[in-house]
Coordinates of C-alpha atoms in Angstrom, one line a residue:
M1 CA 23.8 41.7 2.3
T2 CA 26.8 43.4 4.0
E3 CA 26.3 47.1 4.2
K4 CA 29.2 49.4 3.4
P5 CA 30.9 51.7 5.9
E6 CA 29.7 55.3 5.6
R7 CA 31.7 57.7 3.6
R8 CA 31.5 61.5 3.1
F9 CA 32.9 63.8 0.5
V10 CA 34.3 67.2 1.4
V11 CA 34.7 69.7 -1.5
E12 CA 36.7 72.9 -1.0
P13 CA 35.9 75.9 -3.1
G14 CA 38.1 77.2 -5.8
G15 CA 38.8 74.0 -7.8
A16 CA 39.0 73.7 -11.5
L17 CA 38.5 71.1 -14.2
S18 CA 40.8 70.8 -17.2
G19 CA 43.0 68.4 -19.0
T20 CA 42.0 65.0 -20.4
L21 CA 40.0 62.3 -18.6
Q22 CA 38.7 58.8 -19.4
V23 CA 35.5 57.9 -17.6
P24 CA 34.8 54.3 -16.6
G25 CA 33.1 51.8 -18.9
D26 CA 29.4 52.1 -19.5
K27 CA 27.5 50.4 -16.7
S28 CA 24.4 49.5 -18.7
I29 CA 26.4 47.8 -21.4
S30 CA 28.6 46.0 -18.9
H31 CA 25.6 44.4 -17.3
R32 CA 24.2 43.3 -20.6
A33 CA 27.5 42.0 -21.9
V34 CA 27.8 39.6 -18.9
M35 CA 24.3 38.4 -19.1
L36 CA 24.2 37.8 -22.8
G37 CA 27.7 36.3 -22.9
A38 CA 26.6 33.9 -20.1
I39 CA 23.7 32.5 -22.1
A40 CA 25.4 32.5 -25.5
E41 CA 27.2 29.6 -27.1
G42 CA 31.0 29.8 -27.0
E43 CA 33.3 32.4 -25.6
T44 CA 32.6 36.1 -25.2
A45 CA 35.5 38.5 -24.8
V46 CA 34.6 41.8 -23.1
S47 CA 36.9 44.8 -22.9
G48 CA 36.2 48.1 -21.1
F49 CA 34.1 46.3 -18.5
L50 CA 33.1 48.5 -15.6
D51 CA 34.3 46.8 -12.4
G52 CA 32.1 48.9 -10.2
D53 CA 29.9 47.3 -7.6
D54 CA 26.7 47.2 -9.7
A55 CA 28.2 45.4 -12.7
M56 CA 30.2 43.2 -10.4
A57 CA 27.0 42.1 -8.7
T58 CA 25.7 40.9 -12.1
L59 CA 29.0 39.1 -12.7
A60 CA 28.9 37.4 -9.3
A61 CA 25.3 36.3 -10.0
M62 CA 26.2 34.7 -13.3
R63 CA 29.0 32.9 -11.7
A64 CA 26.7 31.6 -9.0
L65 CA 24.4 30.4 -11.8
G66 CA 27.2 28.2 -13.1
V67 CA 29.0 30.4 -15.7
A68 CA 32.8 30.4 -15.8
I69 CA 34.1 33.9 -16.1
D70 CA 37.8 35.0 -16.1
G71 CA 38.5 38.5 -14.9
P72 CA 38.0 41.4 -14.7
E73 CA 41.6 42.2 -15.3
Q74 CA 42.1 45.8 -16.6
G75 CA 38.5 45.8 -17.8
R76 CA 38.8 42.5 -19.6
L77 CA 36.6 39.4 -19.2
R78 CA 36.4 36.0 -20.8
I79 CA 33.0 34.4 -20.5
Q80 CA 32.4 30.8 -21.3
G81 CA 28.8 30.8 -22.4
V82 CA 26.5 27.9 -21.4
G83 CA 23.7 28.5 -23.9
L84 CA 20.1 29.5 -23.2
R85 CA 19.4 26.4 -21.2
G86 CA 22.7 25.9 -19.5
L87 CA 22.3 28.0 -16.4
Q88 CA 22.2 26.1 -13.1
A89 CA 20.4 26.8 -9.8
A90 CA 22.5 28.9 -7.4
A91 CA 23.4 27.4 -4.1
G92 CA 21.7 30.4 -2.3
A93 CA 20.1 33.7 -2.8
L94 CA 21.6 36.0 -5.5
D95 CA 22.7 39.2 -3.6
L96 CA 22.6 42.1 -6.1
G97 CA 23.7 44.8 -3.6
N98 CA 22.5 48.2 -4.7
S99 CA 21.9 47.3 -8.4
G100 CA 18.3 47.7 -9.6
T101 CA 19.4 47.0 -13.1
S102 CA 20.7 43.6 -12.0
M103 CA 17.6 42.7 -10.2
R104 CA 15.1 43.8 -12.9
L105 CA 17.0 42.3 -15.8
L106 CA 17.7 39.1 -14.0
A107 CA 14.1 38.7 -13.2
G108 CA 13.4 38.5 -16.9
L109 CA 16.4 36.3 -17.6
L110 CA 15.5 33.8 -14.8
A111 CA 11.7 33.9 -15.3
G112 CA 11.8 31.1 -17.9
Q113 CA 14.3 28.8 -16.2
R114 CA 13.5 25.4 -14.9
F115 CA 14.9 26.1 -11.5
A116 CA 14.0 28.4 -8.7
S117 CA 15.9 31.6 -7.8
R118 CA 15.8 34.2 -5.0
L119 CA 17.0 37.7 -5.6
V120 CA 17.9 40.0 -2.7
G121 CA 19.9 43.2 -2.3
D122 CA 20.9 45.9 0.2
R123 CA 18.5 48.0 2.2
S124 CA 18.0 50.5 -0.6
L125 CA 17.3 47.9 -3.3
M126 CA 14.9 46.0 -1.1
K127 CA 12.7 49.1 -0.9
R128 CA 12.5 49.8 -4.7
P129 CA 9.3 48.9 -6.7
M130 CA 9.5 45.7 -8.7
R131 CA 5.8 45.2 -9.8
R132 CA 6.4 47.1 -13.0
V133 CA 8.6 44.1 -14.0
T134 CA 7.0 41.2 -12.2
E135 CA 3.4 42.0 -13.4
P136 CA 4.1 41.9 -17.2
L137 CA 6.4 38.8 -16.6
A138 CA 3.5 37.1 -14.9
R139 CA 1.4 37.8 -18.1
M140 CA 4.0 35.7 -19.9
G141 CA 3.5 32.9 -17.5
A142 CA 6.3 33.6 -15.0
N143 CA 5.8 32.7 -11.3
I144 CA 7.4 35.4 -9.3
H145 CA 6.6 36.3 -5.7
T146 CA 7.4 39.7 -4.0
E147 CA 6.6 41.2 -0.7
P148 CA 3.1 42.5 -0.3
S149 CA 4.5 46.0 -1.0
G150 CA 5.8 44.8 -4.4
T151 CA 9.4 44.9 -3.3
A152 CA 12.2 42.3 -3.1
P153 CA 13.1 39.6 -2.2
L154 CA 12.0 38.2 -5.6
V155 CA 11.3 34.5 -5.5
I156 CA 11.2 33.1 -9.0
E157 CA 9.7 29.6 -9.3
P158 CA 10.4 27.3 -12.2
V159 CA 7.8 27.2 -15.0
A160 CA 7.3 24.8 -17.9
A161 CA 7.2 27.5 -20.5
L162 CA 6.6 31.2 -21.1
E163 CA 4.4 32.7 -23.8
G164 CA 5.2 35.8 -25.9
I165 CA 3.0 38.8 -25.2
D166 CA 2.3 42.2 -26.8
Y167 CA 3.0 44.7 -24.0
P168 CA 2.6 48.5 -24.2
L169 CA 4.8 50.0 -21.5
P170 CA 2.7 52.3 -19.3
V171 CA 5.8 54.3 -18.4
A172 CA 9.0 54.5 -20.5
S173 CA 11.6 52.2 -18.9
A174 CA 14.6 50.6 -20.5
Q175 CA 14.9 48.2 -17.5
V176 CA 11.3 46.8 -17.9
K177 CA 11.7 46.6 -21.7
S178 CA 15.0 44.7 -21.3
A179 CA 13.5 42.3 -18.7
L180 CA 10.7 41.4 -21.1
L181 CA 13.0 41.0 -24.1
L182 CA 15.3 38.7 -22.0
A183 CA 12.3 36.6 -20.9
G184 CA 11.2 36.6 -24.6
L185 CA 14.3 34.5 -25.5
Y186 CA 12.7 31.7 -23.5
A187 CA 9.1 32.3 -24.6
S188 CA 7.2 30.6 -27.4
G189 CA 6.3 33.0 -30.3
E190 CA 7.1 36.6 -30.3
T191 CA 7.4 39.1 -27.4
R192 CA 6.6 42.7 -28.5
V193 CA 7.2 45.8 -26.3
T194 CA 5.8 49.2 -27.3
E195 CA 7.3 52.2 -25.7
P196 CA 5.5 55.5 -25.0
A197 CA 8.8 57.3 -25.5
V198 CA 12.3 56.3 -26.6
T199 CA 14.5 54.7 -24.0
R200 CA 18.1 53.4 -24.1
D201 CA 18.4 50.6 -26.7
H202 CA 21.6 48.8 -25.5
T203 CA 19.7 45.5 -25.1
E204 CA 18.3 45.5 -28.6
R205 CA 21.7 46.4 -30.1
M206 CA 23.5 43.7 -28.1
L207 CA 20.8 41.0 -28.8
E208 CA 21.2 41.7 -32.5
A209 CA 25.0 41.5 -32.2
F210 CA 24.7 38.1 -30.4
G211 CA 22.4 36.8 -33.2
A212 CA 19.0 37.0 -31.6
D213 CA 15.9 37.4 -33.8
V214 CA 15.1 40.9 -32.7
R215 CA 13.3 43.6 -34.7
V216 CA 12.8 47.3 -34.1
A217 CA 9.9 49.1 -35.9
G218 CA 9.2 52.6 -34.7
S219 CA 8.4 52.5 -31.0
Q220 CA 8.0 48.7 -31.0
V221 CA 10.7 46.2 -30.2
S222 CA 10.2 42.5 -30.7
V223 CA 12.2 39.3 -30.1
R224 CA 11.3 35.7 -31.1
G225 CA 12.1 32.9 -28.7
G226 CA 13.5 29.5 -29.5
G227 CA 16.8 30.5 -31.1
S228 CA 20.3 30.7 -29.8
L229 CA 22.9 33.4 -29.1
Q230 CA 26.5 33.3 -30.3
G231 CA 29.4 34.7 -28.3
G232 CA 31.8 37.2 -29.7
A233 CA 33.7 40.4 -28.8
V234 CA 32.1 43.2 -26.9
V235 CA 33.9 46.6 -26.5
V236 CA 32.3 48.7 -23.7
P237 CA 32.7 52.5 -24.3
G238 CA 33.0 55.1 -21.6
D239 CA 29.7 55.7 -19.7
I240 CA 28.0 59.0 -20.6
S241 CA 26.2 58.9 -17.2
S242 CA 29.6 59.2 -15.5
A243 CA 30.8 61.8 -18.1
A244 CA 27.7 63.9 -17.3
F245 CA 29.1 65.1 -13.9
F246 CA 32.3 66.4 -15.7
L247 CA 30.3 67.9 -18.6
V248 CA 28.4 70.0 -16.0
G249 CA 31.5 70.7 -13.9
A250 CA 33.5 71.9 -16.8
S251 CA 30.7 74.1 -18.0
I252 CA 30.2 75.9 -14.7
A253 CA 33.8 76.0 -13.4
G254 CA 35.1 78.9 -15.4
T255 CA 38.3 77.0 -16.3
G256 CA 39.2 74.4 -18.9
P257 CA 38.9 73.1 -21.4
L258 CA 38.3 69.5 -20.3
T259 CA 38.4 66.6 -22.8
L260 CA 36.6 63.3 -22.2
T261 CA 37.8 60.4 -24.4
N262 CA 36.0 57.3 -25.6
V263 CA 32.5 58.3 -24.4
G264 CA 29.6 56.2 -25.6
L265 CA 27.1 58.4 -27.6
N266 CA 24.3 56.0 -28.1
P267 CA 21.5 58.2 -29.5
T268 CA 19.1 57.0 -26.7
R269 CA 21.5 58.3 -24.1
T270 CA 22.6 61.7 -25.4
G271 CA 19.8 63.7 -23.8
V272 CA 22.2 65.2 -21.3
I273 CA 24.3 66.7 -24.1
D274 CA 21.3 68.1 -25.9
I275 CA 19.9 69.7 -22.7
L276 CA 23.2 71.2 -21.7
Q277 CA 23.7 72.6 -25.2
R278 CA 20.2 74.1 -25.1
M279 CA 21.3 75.8 -21.9
G280 CA 24.3 77.3 -23.7
A281 CA 27.0 74.7 -22.8
R282 CA 29.9 74.6 -25.2
I283 CA 30.4 70.8 -25.8
H284 CA 32.2 69.8 -28.9
V285 CA 31.8 66.2 -30.3
E286 CA 35.0 65.0 -32.1
R287 CA 36.4 61.9 -33.6
E288 CA 33.1 60.0 -33.8
R289 CA 33.4 56.3 -34.6
S290 CA 31.7 53.0 -34.0
G291 CA 32.6 50.2 -31.5
A292 CA 30.7 47.0 -31.2
G293 CA 27.5 48.6 -32.6
E294 CA 27.7 51.6 -30.2
P295 CA 28.8 55.1 -31.4
V296 CA 31.8 56.5 -29.5
A297 CA 33.3 60.0 -29.5
T298 CA 35.6 62.4 -27.8
L299 CA 33.9 65.3 -26.0
T300 CA 35.6 68.7 -25.3
V301 CA 33.9 71.0 -22.8
E302 CA 34.6 74.8 -22.5
P303 CA 33.4 77.1 -19.7
S304 CA 30.1 78.7 -20.6
R305 CA 27.3 81.0 -19.3
L306 CA 24.3 78.7 -18.8
Q307 CA 20.7 79.9 -19.2
G308 CA 17.7 78.3 -17.6
I309 CA 15.3 76.5 -19.9
A310 CA 12.1 74.4 -19.9
I311 CA 13.4 70.9 -20.5
P312 CA 11.5 69.4 -23.4
P313 CA 9.5 66.4 -22.3
D314 CA 10.8 64.2 -25.2
R315 CA 14.3 64.6 -23.8
V316 CA 13.5 63.3 -20.4
P317 CA 13.8 59.5 -21.1
L318 CA 17.1 60.2 -22.9
A319 CA 18.6 61.7 -19.8
I320 CA 16.8 60.0 -16.9
D321 CA 20.0 59.0 -15.0
E322 CA 21.7 62.4 -15.6
F323 CA 19.2 64.7 -13.9
P324 CA 21.1 65.0 -10.6
A325 CA 24.0 66.5 -12.6
L326 CA 21.6 68.6 -14.7
F327 CA 20.0 70.0 -11.6
I328 CA 23.4 71.4 -10.6
A329 CA 23.7 73.0 -14.0
A330 CA 20.3 74.5 -13.5
A331 CA 21.4 75.9 -10.1
C332 CA 24.3 77.7 -11.8
A333 CA 22.2 79.0 -14.8
E334 CA 20.7 82.4 -15.2
G335 CA 16.9 82.3 -14.7
E336 CA 14.6 79.4 -14.2
T337 CA 14.8 75.8 -15.3
T338 CA 11.7 73.6 -15.2
L339 CA 11.3 69.8 -15.6
T340 CA 8.1 67.8 -16.0
G341 CA 7.3 64.2 -16.9
A342 CA 10.1 62.8 -14.8
E343 CA 8.2 60.9 -12.1
E344 CA 10.5 57.9 -12.6
L345 CA 13.1 60.0 -10.7
R346 CA 11.1 59.4 -7.5
V347 CA 11.8 55.6 -7.6
K348 CA 15.5 55.5 -8.3
E349 CA 18.2 54.8 -5.7
S350 CA 16.5 57.6 -3.8
D351 CA 13.6 60.0 -4.5
R352 CA 15.9 62.1 -6.6
I353 CA 13.5 65.0 -7.0
A354 CA 13.0 65.3 -3.2
V355 CA 16.7 64.7 -2.2
M356 CA 18.1 67.1 -4.9
A357 CA 15.6 69.8 -3.9
D358 CA 16.6 69.5 -0.2
G359 CA 20.3 69.6 -1.1
L360 CA 19.9 72.6 -3.4
G361 CA 17.9 74.4 -0.7
A362 CA 20.8 73.7 1.7
L363 CA 23.1 75.5 -0.7
G364 CA 20.8 78.5 -1.0
I365 CA 19.2 77.6 -4.3
Q366 CA 15.5 78.0 -4.8
A367 CA 14.2 74.5 -5.8
E368 CA 10.5 73.7 -5.8
P369 CA 9.7 70.0 -6.3
T370 CA 6.5 68.9 -8.1
P371 CA 5.0 65.4 -8.4
D372 CA 6.8 64.8 -11.7
G373 CA 9.6 67.3 -11.8
I374 CA 11.1 70.4 -10.3
R375 CA 11.5 74.2 -10.8
I376 CA 15.0 75.5 -10.1
V377 CA 16.0 79.2 -10.0
G378 CA 19.7 79.7 -10.6
G379 CA 21.7 81.8 -8.2
P380 CA 24.9 82.0 -6.0
V381 CA 25.8 78.6 -4.5
R382 CA 26.7 78.6 -0.9
G383 CA 28.6 76.0 1.0
G384 CA 26.7 73.6 3.2
H385 CA 25.9 70.1 4.4
I386 CA 24.2 67.7 2.0
Q387 CA 22.6 64.4 2.6
A388 CA 23.0 62.2 -0.5
R389 CA 20.9 59.4 1.1
G390 CA 23.2 56.7 -0.3
D391 CA 22.5 57.7 -3.9
H392 CA 25.8 57.7 -5.9
R393 CA 24.6 60.1 -8.6
I394 CA 23.4 62.7 -6.1
A395 CA 26.8 62.5 -4.2
M396 CA 28.8 63.1 -7.4
A397 CA 26.4 65.8 -8.6
F398 CA 26.8 67.9 -5.4
A399 CA 30.6 67.3 -5.6
M400 CA 30.6 69.4 -8.8
A401 CA 28.6 72.1 -7.1
G402 CA 31.8 72.7 -5.0
L403 CA 33.5 74.2 -8.0
V404 CA 31.3 77.3 -7.7
A405 CA 30.4 77.3 -4.0
D406 CA 31.6 80.1 -1.7
A407 CA 32.5 77.7 1.1
P408 CA 33.1 74.0 1.6
I409 CA 30.4 71.5 0.8
T410 CA 30.2 68.4 2.9
I411 CA 28.3 65.5 1.4
D412 CA 27.2 62.6 3.6
G413 CA 26.0 59.2 2.3
C414 CA 28.6 58.7 -0.4
S415 CA 29.4 55.0 0.2
E416 CA 27.6 53.8 -3.0
V417 CA 29.6 55.9 -5.5
D418 CA 31.7 52.9 -6.4
T419 CA 28.6 51.2 -7.8
S420 CA 29.0 53.2 -11.0
F421 CA 32.2 55.2 -10.8
P422 CA 35.1 53.4 -8.9
G423 CA 37.9 55.9 -8.3
F424 CA 35.7 58.9 -8.7
V425 CA 37.5 61.0 -6.1
D426 CA 40.9 60.3 -7.5
R427 CA 39.9 61.1 -11.1
A428 CA 38.1 64.2 -10.0
R429 CA 41.0 65.4 -8.0
E430 CA 43.4 64.8 -10.9
A431 CA 41.2 66.9 -13.1
G432 CA 41.3 69.8 -10.5
L433 CA 38.4 69.3 -8.1
R434 CA 39.4 70.0 -4.5
I435 CA 37.7 66.9 -3.1
R436 CA 38.5 64.4 -0.4
S437 CA 36.8 61.3 0.9
E438 CA 36.5 60.6 4.7
E439 CA 35.0 57.9 6.8
G440 CA 31.8 58.7 8.6
G441 CA 28.6 60.6 7.6
A442 CA 25.1 59.2 7.2

């Protein structure tokens, strides 16, 4: 569990965003492509794979479990699937770095194996809650041990069999849903998950593409165990979560337009576009098409005058990862923006409600956190010193605030940005943001 050297971003005022930009491949789809390709029969060819730290942690874990994978080379992988029962015990602990997605989804995938596994990560990941995954897996018959606090390391003991269950999710979570569906591949009977609100559906889409017996009926998703998966081609579109920072930046910068190409527009992920458009953002969706079961489009963003809104609760699960960027939009909007029903933000890579509120306050913006959300009153953005607390999305969000600040913004704790957006500083600078990365910071 080697920790990365500390990095800070320094953003000078007066930048702009314009031109054309391709964001990295979708992180959620990259994770799932590697996992499902590994347990499928035959070869899976992946293009557009995100070679950021999080997805690479999943790739390294599957290699450690005995799967032959060539690449990544320019976003391309070739995975030689071993079938549902072909994984082998790793020689040591599976180190998943900062990736909560890797840990929670692998907990489901490994719960039904006939060998033991130990899952660990960096300091941040080892503090994140895992009981919301381990408890329903235990109801299926999994034998998973955590620390008394419910955190990693996760020690997964072999079991003879898993049983399908009918599980209503207490809180909308795509990671928990996905973990249970992956475990359901190894369970007898049917595993059914009912969601209280819509969450991203990449797992269901990809399971279907790989030939699993998966069904979606309203808010319920089910998978039947005992079948097999077949390898094939997976095209990973650009990640809308990475695009979100530039959607916000181009909206507030007063320059542009900025065009983002090949962005995945899965309907369970487009909450950020809907919320920004409700605030008055001028985002145009063009050249829509389909790739490997996922809708893809080109987005063009023009400068706009944003207005504060009450964010509709039904949009929250569709934008859960994009709220750090949306909080910057709220800081630059006229009037008040309120968010409720977003308590999940408190158990991400950081407590994103608290850390964003602190950072906005340091820039002169009124931000009042609540247990499940925040109230932000837009106003002039000052320069200042921000602590991102090692949270990649918070670091990139405050980088965009530099477009409208009246003085430089220094952001400490940026070392984890490569987990989701390798090359962020270079791409942002090419688009016109006056940003540089330095060693140091906390």
